[in-house]
mmCIF file of C-alpha atoms in Angstrom:
data_model
loop_
_atom_site.group_PDB
_atom_site.id
_atom_site.type_symbol
_atom_site.label_atom_id
_atom_site.label_comp_id
_atom_site.label_asym_id
_atom_site.label_seq_id
_atom_site.Cartn_x
_atom_site.Cartn_y
_atom_site.Cartn_z
ATOM 1 C CA MET A 129 105.574 104.916 85.367
ATOM 2 C CA PRO A 130 101.844 103.455 85.322
ATOM 3 C CA GLU A 131 102.125 101.319 81.926
ATOM 4 C CA VAL A 132 104.487 99.135 80.498
ATOM 5 C CA THR A 133 104.670 98.841 76.696
ATOM 6 C CA GLU A 134 108.017 97.254 76.144
ATOM 7 C CA ARG A 135 109.731 93.994 77.205
ATOM 8 C CA TYR A 136 111.686 93.916 80.750
ATOM 9 C CA LEU A 137 115.669 93.998 80.613
ATOM 10 C CA PRO A 138 116.937 90.643 81.944
ATOM 11 C CA GLY A 139 117.211 90.256 85.496
ATOM 12 C CA THR A 140 114.263 92.804 86.152
ATOM 13 C CA PRO A 141 111.139 91.623 87.991
ATOM 14 C CA CYS A 142 108.444 91.570 85.359
ATOM 15 C CA TRP A 143 105.764 89.330 86.963
ATOM 16 C CA VAL A 144 104.261 88.089 90.530
ATOM 17 C CA ASP A 145 101.879 85.298 90.680
ATOM 18 C CA LEU A 146 100.029 83.290 93.547
ATOM 19 C CA MET A 147 99.070 79.515 93.789
ATOM 20 C CA ALA A 148 96.258 79.483 96.012
ATOM 21 C CA LYS A 149 94.531 76.570 97.991
ATOM 22 C CA ASN A 150 91.341 78.114 96.929
ATOM 23 C CA GLN A 151 91.557 79.999 93.444
ATOM 24 C CA GLN A 152 88.046 81.696 93.460
ATOM 25 C CA GLU A 153 88.294 82.938 97.050
ATOM 26 C CA ALA A 154 91.671 84.559 96.345
ATOM 27 C CA LEU A 155 90.245 86.052 93.354
ATOM 28 C CA ASP A 156 87.435 87.499 95.346
ATOM 29 C CA PHE A 157 89.689 88.867 97.974
ATOM 30 C CA TYR A 158 92.087 90.601 95.573
ATOM 31 C CA ARG A 159 89.289 91.989 93.666
ATOM 32 C CA ASP A 160 87.604 93.438 96.914
ATOM 33 C CA VAL A 161 91.246 94.835 97.934
ATOM 34 C CA PHE A 162 92.967 95.923 94.919
ATOM 35 C CA GLY A 163 89.997 96.257 92.421
ATOM 36 C CA TRP A 164 91.429 93.496 90.223
ATOM 37 C CA GLN A 165 89.255 91.904 87.712
ATOM 38 C CA GLY A 166 89.613 88.128 86.508
ATOM 39 C CA GLU A 167 87.696 84.757 85.889
ATOM 40 C CA VAL A 168 89.060 81.230 86.455
ATOM 41 C CA GLY A 169 91.096 80.497 83.071
ATOM 42 C CA PRO A 170 91.290 78.131 80.403
ATOM 43 C CA ALA A 171 91.702 74.274 81.545
ATOM 44 C CA GLU A 172 94.937 73.883 79.486
ATOM 45 C CA PHE A 173 96.597 76.269 81.297
ATOM 46 C CA GLY A 174 95.062 74.793 84.825
ATOM 47 C CA GLY A 175 92.761 77.600 85.204
ATOM 48 C CA TYR A 176 95.231 79.952 85.762
ATOM 49 C CA THR A 177 93.944 83.708 85.794
ATOM 50 C CA VAL A 178 95.669 86.701 84.409
ATOM 51 C CA CYS A 179 94.204 89.569 86.687
ATOM 52 C CA THR A 180 93.703 92.897 85.129
ATOM 53 C CA LEU A 181 93.622 96.413 86.484
ATOM 54 C CA ASN A 182 91.927 98.945 84.468
ATOM 55 C CA ASP A 183 92.232 95.924 81.268
ATOM 56 C CA ARG A 184 95.874 95.768 81.762
ATOM 57 C CA PRO A 185 97.383 92.416 83.044
ATOM 58 C CA VAL A 186 98.795 93.089 86.625
ATOM 59 C CA ALA A 187 99.289 89.582 88.352
ATOM 60 C CA GLY A 188 98.201 85.965 88.237
ATOM 61 C CA ILE A 189 96.273 83.833 90.337
ATOM 62 C CA GLY A 190 96.186 80.138 90.020
ATOM 63 C CA GLN A 191 94.945 77.023 91.928
ATOM 64 C CA ALA A 192 97.653 75.329 93.964
ATOM 65 C CA GLU A 193 98.102 71.553 93.007
ATOM 66 C CA ALA A 194 99.508 68.709 95.096
ATOM 67 C CA PRO A 195 101.785 66.499 93.245
ATOM 68 C CA ASP A 196 101.269 62.961 93.553
ATOM 69 C CA GLY A 197 98.886 63.288 96.551
ATOM 70 C CA ALA A 198 101.419 65.516 98.689
ATOM 71 C CA PRO A 199 100.267 68.327 100.862
ATOM 72 C CA PRO A 200 99.551 71.537 98.543
ATOM 73 C CA PRO A 201 102.385 73.724 98.406
ATOM 74 C CA PRO A 202 102.299 76.987 100.642
ATOM 75 C CA THR A 203 100.388 79.975 99.320
ATOM 76 C CA VAL A 204 102.999 82.607 98.525
ATOM 77 C CA TRP A 205 103.527 85.273 95.866
ATOM 78 C CA THR A 206 106.586 84.418 93.821
ATOM 79 C CA THR A 207 108.662 87.187 91.989
ATOM 80 C CA TYR A 208 109.428 86.211 88.202
ATOM 81 C CA LEU A 209 112.438 88.143 86.904
ATOM 82 C CA ALA A 210 112.805 88.507 83.333
ATOM 83 C CA THR A 211 115.188 86.693 81.030
ATOM 84 C CA GLU A 212 115.957 86.347 77.354
ATOM 85 C CA ASP A 213 116.971 82.750 77.260
ATOM 86 C CA ALA A 214 115.418 80.439 80.050
ATOM 87 C CA ASP A 215 117.524 77.293 78.940
ATOM 88 C CA ALA A 216 120.699 79.299 79.422
ATOM 89 C CA ALA A 217 119.596 80.895 82.605
ATOM 90 C CA LEU A 218 118.646 77.395 84.123
ATOM 91 C CA ALA A 219 122.144 76.122 83.532
ATOM 92 C CA ALA A 220 123.628 79.210 85.156
ATOM 93 C CA ILE A 221 121.549 78.843 88.263
ATOM 94 C CA THR A 222 122.502 75.370 88.856
ATOM 95 C CA ALA A 223 125.913 75.861 87.979
ATOM 96 C CA ASN A 224 126.219 78.702 90.688
ATOM 97 C CA GLY A 225 124.611 76.905 93.565
ATOM 98 C CA GLY A 226 120.811 77.235 92.759
ATOM 99 C CA THR A 227 118.500 74.579 92.370
ATOM 100 C CA SER A 228 115.796 73.907 89.858
ATOM 101 C CA LEU A 229 112.381 73.133 90.956
ATOM 102 C CA THR A 230 110.633 72.825 87.691
ATOM 103 C CA PRO A 231 112.171 72.255 84.048
ATOM 104 C CA VAL A 232 111.883 75.297 81.435
ATOM 105 C CA LEU A 233 108.085 74.973 80.778
ATOM 106 C CA GLU A 234 106.406 76.499 77.299
ATOM 107 C CA VAL A 235 103.394 78.301 78.531
ATOM 108 C CA GLY A 236 101.407 78.276 75.051
ATOM 109 C CA ASP A 237 102.294 81.159 72.558
ATOM 110 C CA THR A 238 103.012 83.661 75.807
ATOM 111 C CA GLY A 239 106.362 82.780 76.871
ATOM 112 C CA ARG A 240 108.742 80.249 78.861
ATOM 113 C CA MET A 241 109.001 80.107 82.481
ATOM 114 C CA LEU A 242 110.941 78.041 85.533
ATOM 115 C CA VAL A 243 110.850 78.106 89.300
ATOM 116 C CA ALA A 244 114.064 77.572 91.233
ATOM 117 C CA LEU A 245 115.566 78.268 94.533
ATOM 118 C CA ASP A 246 118.447 80.474 95.200
ATOM 119 C CA PRO A 247 121.381 79.166 97.281
ATOM 120 C CA THR A 248 120.054 80.701 100.285
ATOM 121 C CA GLY A 249 116.428 78.884 100.076
ATOM 122 C CA ALA A 250 114.389 81.665 98.157
ATOM 123 C CA VAL A 251 111.850 80.669 95.525
ATOM 124 C CA PHE A 252 111.940 82.847 92.393
ATOM 125 C CA GLY A 253 110.697 82.352 88.809
ATOM 126 C CA LEU A 254 112.007 83.358 85.432
ATOM 127 C CA TRP A 255 110.028 84.149 82.449
ATOM 128 C CA GLN A 256 111.229 84.259 78.991
ATOM 129 C CA PRO A 257 108.459 86.367 77.039
ATOM 130 C CA VAL A 258 107.034 85.317 73.574
ATOM 131 C CA GLU A 259 103.706 87.502 73.181
ATOM 132 C CA PHE A 260 103.543 88.090 76.873
ATOM 133 C CA PRO A 261 106.022 90.445 78.448
ATOM 134 C CA GLY A 262 104.494 90.552 82.130
ATOM 135 C CA ALA A 263 103.009 93.134 84.197
ATOM 136 C CA GLN A 264 101.613 95.611 82.023
ATOM 137 C CA VAL A 265 100.435 98.231 84.528
ATOM 138 C CA VAL A 266 102.969 98.832 87.621
ATOM 139 C CA ASN A 267 103.901 101.412 90.212
ATOM 140 C CA GLU A 268 100.011 103.067 90.483
ATOM 141 C CA PRO A 269 97.580 102.014 93.172
ATOM 142 C CA GLY A 270 96.780 98.182 93.166
ATOM 143 C CA ALA A 271 99.853 97.166 91.023
ATOM 144 C CA LEU A 272 103.196 95.910 91.583
ATOM 145 C CA THR A 273 105.601 98.606 92.755
ATOM 146 C CA TRP A 274 108.602 96.618 94.341
ATOM 147 C CA ASN A 275 110.158 93.427 94.747
ATOM 148 C CA GLU A 276 112.712 92.574 97.613
ATOM 149 C CA LEU A 277 114.749 89.560 98.864
ATOM 150 C CA HIS A 278 114.851 88.834 102.342
ATOM 151 C CA THR A 279 117.826 86.530 102.912
ATOM 152 C CA THR A 280 119.548 84.502 105.737
ATOM 153 C CA ASP A 281 122.573 85.276 103.948
ATOM 154 C CA PRO A 282 123.162 88.551 101.791
ATOM 155 C CA ASP A 283 126.713 87.789 100.623
ATOM 156 C CA VAL A 284 125.904 84.313 99.315
ATOM 157 C CA ALA A 285 122.787 85.908 97.809
ATOM 158 C CA ARG A 286 124.409 88.668 96.062
ATOM 159 C CA ALA A 287 127.013 86.713 94.782
ATOM 160 C CA PHE A 288 124.483 84.089 93.023
ATOM 161 C CA TYR A 289 122.400 86.820 91.537
ATOM 162 C CA GLU A 290 125.475 88.580 90.045
ATOM 163 C CA ALA A 291 126.473 85.288 88.709
ATOM 164 C CA ALA A 292 123.680 83.724 87.527
ATOM 165 C CA LEU A 293 121.545 86.478 86.433
ATOM 166 C CA SER A 294 124.052 89.466 85.817
ATOM 167 C CA VAL A 295 122.442 91.854 87.940
ATOM 168 C CA ALA A 296 124.510 94.161 90.299
ATOM 169 C CA THR A 297 123.998 94.333 93.531
ATOM 170 C CA PRO A 298 125.385 97.813 95.173
ATOM 171 C CA PRO A 299 124.606 98.900 98.756
ATOM 172 C CA MET A 300 121.725 101.344 98.551
ATOM 173 C CA GLU A 301 122.872 104.664 99.858
ATOM 174 C CA GLY A 302 121.506 105.904 103.048
ATOM 175 C CA ALA A 303 119.988 102.510 103.879
ATOM 176 C CA HIS A 304 122.079 100.205 106.607
ATOM 177 C CA HIS A 305 122.306 96.405 105.411
ATOM 178 C CA TYR A 306 120.182 96.820 102.157
ATOM 179 C CA TRP A 307 121.543 96.434 98.521
ATOM 180 C CA GLN A 308 119.832 97.224 95.284
ATOM 181 C CA PHE A 309 119.098 94.813 92.592
ATOM 182 C CA ALA A 310 120.254 97.132 89.571
ATOM 183 C CA VAL A 311 119.994 96.209 85.926
ATOM 184 C CA ASN A 312 121.778 98.733 83.568
ATOM 185 C CA ALA A 313 122.626 100.930 86.392
ATOM 186 C CA ARG A 314 118.537 100.979 87.255
ATOM 187 C CA THR A 315 117.395 100.057 90.457
ATOM 188 C CA VAL A 316 114.850 97.208 90.003
ATOM 189 C CA GLY A 317 114.546 95.899 93.566
ATOM 190 C CA GLY A 318 116.097 95.218 96.936
ATOM 191 C CA LEU A 319 118.003 92.689 99.207
ATOM 192 C CA CYS A 320 118.331 92.993 102.875
ATOM 193 C CA PRO A 321 118.699 90.276 105.842
ATOM 194 C CA LEU A 322 116.018 88.268 107.124
ATOM 195 C CA ASP A 323 114.556 90.087 109.968
ATOM 196 C CA PRO A 324 115.948 88.688 113.137
ATOM 197 C CA GLU A 325 112.366 88.750 114.619
ATOM 198 C CA SER A 326 111.033 86.771 111.999
ATOM 199 C CA PRO A 327 109.311 83.453 113.237
ATOM 200 C CA ALA A 328 111.440 80.459 113.986
ATOM 201 C CA GLY A 329 112.271 78.940 110.623
ATOM 202 C CA THR A 330 111.268 81.566 108.300
ATOM 203 C CA PRO A 331 112.823 80.972 105.009
ATOM 204 C CA SER A 332 114.572 83.209 102.759
ATOM 205 C CA HIS A 333 111.945 84.819 100.601
ATOM 206 C CA TRP A 334 111.071 87.466 97.958
ATOM 207 C CA LEU A 335 108.613 89.848 99.120
ATOM 208 C CA THR A 336 105.880 91.549 96.649
ATOM 209 C CA TYR A 337 105.160 95.191 97.334
ATOM 210 C CA PHE A 338 101.573 96.581 95.992
ATOM 211 C CA ALA A 339 101.089 100.439 95.508
ATOM 212 C CA VAL A 340 98.333 101.653 97.281
ATOM 213 C CA ASP A 341 96.289 105.234 97.843
ATOM 214 C CA ASP A 342 96.085 104.681 101.678
ATOM 215 C CA THR A 343 98.129 102.154 103.499
ATOM 216 C CA ASP A 344 95.844 102.602 106.547
ATOM 217 C CA SER A 345 92.426 102.338 104.677
ATOM 218 C CA THR A 346 93.617 99.272 102.432
ATOM 219 C CA VAL A 347 94.860 97.406 105.622
ATOM 220 C CA ASP A 348 91.472 97.836 107.577
ATOM 221 C CA ALA A 349 89.938 96.720 104.277
ATOM 222 C CA LEU A 350 92.007 93.703 104.306
ATOM 223 C CA VAL A 351 91.283 92.723 107.794
ATOM 224 C CA ARG A 352 87.504 92.916 107.289
ATOM 225 C CA ARG A 353 87.991 90.548 104.151
ATOM 226 C CA GLY A 354 89.711 88.254 106.276
ATOM 227 C CA GLY A 355 93.356 89.234 105.916
ATOM 228 C CA SER A 356 96.094 89.932 108.897
ATOM 229 C CA VAL A 357 98.459 92.237 109.806
ATOM 230 C CA LEU A 358 102.001 90.991 110.326
ATOM 231 C CA VAL A 359 103.481 94.972 110.852
ATOM 232 C CA PRO A 360 101.209 97.564 111.076
ATOM 233 C CA PRO A 361 101.456 100.628 108.834
ATOM 234 C CA ALA A 362 104.471 102.835 109.741
ATOM 235 C CA ASP A 363 106.273 105.411 108.021
ATOM 236 C CA SER A 364 109.628 104.816 106.226
ATOM 237 C CA PRO A 365 111.742 106.751 104.134
ATOM 238 C CA TRP A 366 110.205 105.471 101.028
ATOM 239 C CA GLY A 367 106.550 105.743 102.083
ATOM 240 C CA ARG A 368 104.133 104.563 104.590
ATOM 241 C CA VAL A 369 104.268 100.673 104.555
ATOM 242 C CA ALA A 370 102.578 97.602 106.176
ATOM 243 C CA ARG A 371 103.242 94.042 105.781
ATOM 244 C CA VAL A 372 100.066 91.857 105.576
ATOM 245 C CA ARG A 373 98.793 88.241 104.756
ATOM 246 C CA ASP A 374 95.754 87.320 102.730
ATOM 247 C CA PRO A 375 93.004 85.037 104.375
ATOM 248 C CA GLN A 376 95.080 82.116 102.924
ATOM 249 C CA GLY A 377 98.341 82.899 104.515
ATOM 250 C CA ALA A 378 100.220 84.576 101.291
ATOM 251 C CA ALA A 379 102.346 87.573 102.977
ATOM 252 C CA PHE A 380 102.753 90.768 100.935
ATOM 253 C CA ALA A 381 103.443 94.245 101.499
ATOM 254 C CA VAL A 382 101.552 97.474 100.618
ATOM 255 C CA ILE A 383 102.855 100.950 100.396
ATOM 256 C CA ARG A 384 101.803 104.630 99.790
ATOM 257 C CA SER A 385 105.239 105.674 97.945
ATOM 258 C CA THR A 386 106.246 109.360 98.833
#
């Protein structure tokens, strides 16, 4: 499915963005690695850039701002799940043990959004579209292809997302300790325990996967541009995958799907 022409069903990952310590450096890095295009955006939206791939929106990159002189927030990729009603979703999140990090925000004529923590500590966003549905190219090289929750407590996380966002989380057939995020019986993401070999203090988090033509050559290019490798390229039942970091510390995965 290389192009998205309709709105995403509620509960489906629909957008990812990165708030970087240095926005221009991030734009240059992802241009070189994935071929994205984008310039620093209008001041009224904090310079936020909607990056494009072949002239279609693919992901967002903004400048991280430290509130009230506090240290800048960590540089991470945030997964946004679609919703039809951000206010109702926010109420459901807090009623089921989640925490709001922002109020519902109006983003011009494009949509409404919020950012929250699930009960296991994973940050995620919600996007209620108005004129902008989200990523308009997926599942092709350089574009978003998978979103996966790594959590300290799968049972608590599953119960939360089922109750707050009405997604299903059945086991993934053939996979050990791995669950689907399913919307209308269609798999839209995954959920798994936090890797026990993760560095001490690693929080629950959503991991973004980008599709690539060649995992090994993409990792080589990323390293030449100042990125680093967390887990080297390896074959999996779903393709050849690697986990990496950009030069500012944002972790993500790349995969050549089978």
